[in-house]
Amino acid sequence: MVAATYVKDIDASRAFYELLGFAEVSAGRAETSAWTYMQLGGLFVLLASTTPPLEIPRLPLLFYFFYADLDAVVAVLQAAGVQLTRTGHPPHALGGEVKVLDPDGNTVLLGQRERSASQASAAGDEGLLQFSLLKEAAAVVAARGGTSRACQVPGSNGGSCPRRADVKLADSLGDMAWVCLVHAEEILVTVPTAFIASQGDRGIAAFIATR
Ligand SMILES: [Zn+2]
């Protein structure tokens, strides 16, 4: 599989992916477009740009890359002056996770699946909410007035979860649920088809309405 994405500035984006460890395999340029095909081990990304650039909204998650040595790539990014945010040690990235923005403002997450022997124990991480994208989604809901809904996940005692809902999750079957952050994190980790439902107004209905 080759992951392809459009970028505004092909040169700035090539430089960014080189910091992440990718190297250009081939490239091309025409009057109104340019592309670069880049490789990191068994991963391939195709970056393409058009003139004029496509209007693409900033994405809350563009790519998630796993590294065997996250600290090494973090050191390269920091030396280049790239701002990064450590988002803790979530269950899918026990060796750590950092968030960076690509040159177009899209979020790219970098993780290390397992804690390495040289890494200090992250005791105290347990119980903390470290899925920063969830917290960002919840902040968007809150900024739009919040919701008075209760979390729709049943509690362990058969009653309902006592917490208020923070985010809306959806899955590829079309089901949706308003849930609290604790249950949202559990669902995203255990339900492969679940995703955070955007609260934007540019949905499929808006697309169909313009046809
Ligand atoms: Zn809940």
PDB file of C-alpha atoms in Angstrom, residues 112-202:
ATOM      1  CA  GLN A 112       6.793   3.366  19.857  1.00  0.00           C
ATOM      2  CA  ARG A 113       4.783   0.201  20.492  1.00  0.00           C
ATOM      3  CA  GLU A 114       6.808  -1.273  23.344  1.00  0.00           C
ATOM      4  CA  ARG A 115       8.768   0.290  26.153  1.00  0.00           C
ATOM      5  CA  SER A 116      12.481  -0.305  25.612  1.00  0.00           C
ATOM      6  CA  ALA A 117      14.792  -1.501  28.387  1.00  0.00           C
ATOM      7  CA  SER A 118      16.545   1.864  28.592  1.00  0.00           C
ATOM      8  CA  GLN A 119      13.345   3.799  29.160  1.00  0.00           C
ATOM      9  CA  ALA A 120      12.484   4.742  32.719  1.00  0.00           C
ATOM     10  CA  SER A 121       9.308   3.230  34.089  1.00  0.00           C
ATOM     11  CA  ALA A 122       6.332   5.408  33.352  1.00  0.00           C
ATOM     12  CA  ALA A 123       4.602   4.496  36.603  1.00  0.00           C
ATOM     13  CA  GLY A 124       1.940   7.051  37.327  1.00  0.00           C
ATOM     14  CA  ASP A 125       0.762   7.152  33.727  1.00  0.00           C
ATOM     15  CA  GLU A 126      -2.045   4.751  34.559  1.00  0.00           C
ATOM     16  CA  GLY A 127      -5.415   6.363  34.828  1.00  0.00           C
ATOM     17  CA  LEU A 128      -4.370   9.476  33.008  1.00  0.00           C
ATOM     18  CA  LEU A 129      -6.184  10.360  29.837  1.00  0.00           C
ATOM     19  CA  GLN A 130      -3.477  10.576  27.264  1.00  0.00           C
ATOM     20  CA  PHE A 131      -5.351  10.219  24.028  1.00  0.00           C
ATOM     21  CA  SER A 132      -4.834  13.841  23.068  1.00  0.00           C
ATOM     22  CA  LEU A 133      -6.974  13.684  19.916  1.00  0.00           C
ATOM     23  CA  LEU A 134      -9.931  12.708  22.084  1.00  0.00           C
ATOM     24  CA  LYS A 135      -9.292  15.626  24.383  1.00  0.00           C
ATOM     25  CA  GLU A 136      -9.114  17.932  21.363  1.00  0.00           C
ATOM     26  CA  ALA A 137     -12.404  16.542  20.020  1.00  0.00           C
ATOM     27  CA  ALA A 138     -13.989  17.048  23.435  1.00  0.00           C
ATOM     28  CA  ALA A 139     -12.677  20.633  23.478  1.00  0.00           C
ATOM     29  CA  VAL A 140     -14.374  21.278  20.112  1.00  0.00           C
ATOM     30  CA  VAL A 141     -17.688  19.976  21.506  1.00  0.00           C
ATOM     31  CA  ALA A 142     -17.261  22.118  24.624  1.00  0.00           C
ATOM     32  CA  ALA A 143     -16.403  25.198  22.536  1.00  0.00           C
ATOM     33  CA  ARG A 144     -19.690  24.766  20.641  1.00  0.00           C
ATOM     34  CA  GLY A 145     -21.716  24.855  23.832  1.00  0.00           C
ATOM     35  CA  GLY A 146     -21.074  21.319  25.035  1.00  0.00           C
ATOM     36  CA  THR A 147     -23.705  18.643  25.435  1.00  0.00           C
ATOM     37  CA  SER A 148     -26.005  17.769  28.300  1.00  0.00           C
ATOM     38  CA  ARG A 149     -26.219  14.129  27.180  1.00  0.00           C
ATOM     39  CA  ALA A 150     -25.138  11.351  29.484  1.00  0.00           C
ATOM     40  CA  CYS A 151     -22.566   8.798  28.368  1.00  0.00           C
ATOM     41  CA  GLN A 152     -24.461   6.068  26.501  1.00  0.00           C
ATOM     42  CA  VAL A 153     -22.235   3.202  27.649  1.00  0.00           C
ATOM     43  CA  PRO A 154     -23.839   1.025  30.345  1.00  0.00           C
ATOM     44  CA  GLY A 155     -21.983   0.930  33.659  1.00  0.00           C
ATOM     45  CA  SER A 156     -20.586  -2.254  35.153  1.00  0.00           C
ATOM     46  CA  ASN A 157     -23.463  -2.558  37.653  1.00  0.00           C
ATOM     47  CA  GLY A 158     -26.068  -2.662  34.882  1.00  0.00           C
ATOM     48  CA  GLY A 159     -27.001   0.991  35.286  1.00  0.00           C
ATOM     49  CA  SER A 160     -25.737   3.722  33.011  1.00  0.00           C
ATOM     50  CA  CYS A 161     -22.339   5.397  33.102  1.00  0.00           C
ATOM     51  CA  PRO A 162     -22.605   8.307  35.559  1.00  0.00           C
ATOM     52  CA  ARG A 163     -20.412  10.631  33.494  1.00  0.00           C
ATOM     53  CA  ARG A 164     -21.579  13.234  31.025  1.00  0.00           C
ATOM     54  CA  ALA A 165     -20.796  12.630  27.346  1.00  0.00           C
ATOM     55  CA  ASP A 166     -17.790  14.504  25.955  1.00  0.00           C
ATOM     56  CA  VAL A 167     -17.431  13.254  22.375  1.00  0.00           C
ATOM     57  CA  LYS A 168     -19.396  11.499  19.667  1.00  0.00           C
ATOM     58  CA  LEU A 169     -17.907   8.300  18.244  1.00  0.00           C
ATOM     59  CA  ALA A 170     -19.027   6.553  15.076  1.00  0.00           C
ATOM     60  CA  ASP A 171     -18.105   3.344  13.282  1.00  0.00           C
ATOM     61  CA  SER A 172     -18.014   2.218   9.690  1.00  0.00           C
ATOM     62  CA  LEU A 173     -21.371   0.433  10.120  1.00  0.00           C
ATOM     63  CA  GLY A 174     -22.992   3.829  10.678  1.00  0.00           C
ATOM     64  CA  ASP A 175     -23.636   3.490  14.402  1.00  0.00           C
ATOM     65  CA  MET A 176     -22.958   6.465  16.659  1.00  0.00           C
ATOM     66  CA  ALA A 177     -22.777   7.050  20.391  1.00  0.00           C
ATOM     67  CA  TRP A 178     -22.154   9.990  22.693  1.00  0.00           C
ATOM     68  CA  VAL A 179     -19.677   8.824  25.296  1.00  0.00           C
ATOM     69  CA  CYS A 180     -17.473  10.088  28.114  1.00  0.00           C
ATOM     70  CA  LEU A 181     -13.700  10.355  27.581  1.00  0.00           C
ATOM     71  CA  VAL A 182     -12.971   7.216  29.615  1.00  0.00           C
ATOM     72  CA  HIS A 183     -15.299   5.075  27.521  1.00  0.00           C
ATOM     73  CA  ALA A 184     -14.216   6.813  24.298  1.00  0.00           C
ATOM     74  CA  GLU A 185     -10.616   5.787  24.913  1.00  0.00           C
ATOM     75  CA  GLU A 186     -11.704   2.196  25.678  1.00  0.00           C
ATOM     76  CA  ILE A 187     -13.860   2.023  22.520  1.00  0.00           C
ATOM     77  CA  LEU A 188     -11.158   3.468  20.234  1.00  0.00           C
ATOM     78  CA  VAL A 189      -8.625   0.958  21.501  1.00  0.00           C
ATOM     79  CA  THR A 190     -10.909  -2.108  21.364  1.00  0.00           C
ATOM     80  CA  VAL A 191     -13.234  -1.423  18.398  1.00  0.00           C
ATOM     81  CA  PRO A 192     -11.147  -1.304  15.195  1.00  0.00           C
ATOM     82  CA  THR A 193     -13.863   0.374  13.078  1.00  0.00           C
ATOM     83  CA  ALA A 194     -14.617   3.174  15.551  1.00  0.00           C
ATOM     84  CA  PHE A 195     -13.554   6.756  14.958  1.00  0.00           C
ATOM     85  CA  ILE A 196     -14.174  10.211  16.391  1.00  0.00           C
ATOM     86  CA  ALA A 197     -17.192  11.737  14.625  1.00  0.00           C
ATOM     87  CA  SER A 198     -16.368  15.249  13.459  1.00  0.00           C
ATOM     88  CA  GLN A 199     -18.611  18.013  14.749  1.00  0.00           C
ATOM     89  CA  GLY A 200     -18.057  20.015  11.565  1.00  0.00           C
ATOM     90  CA  ASP A 201     -20.974  20.849   9.264  1.00  0.00           C
ATOM     91  CA  ARG A 202     -19.353  19.531   6.073  1.00  0.00           C
TER      92      ARG A 202
END
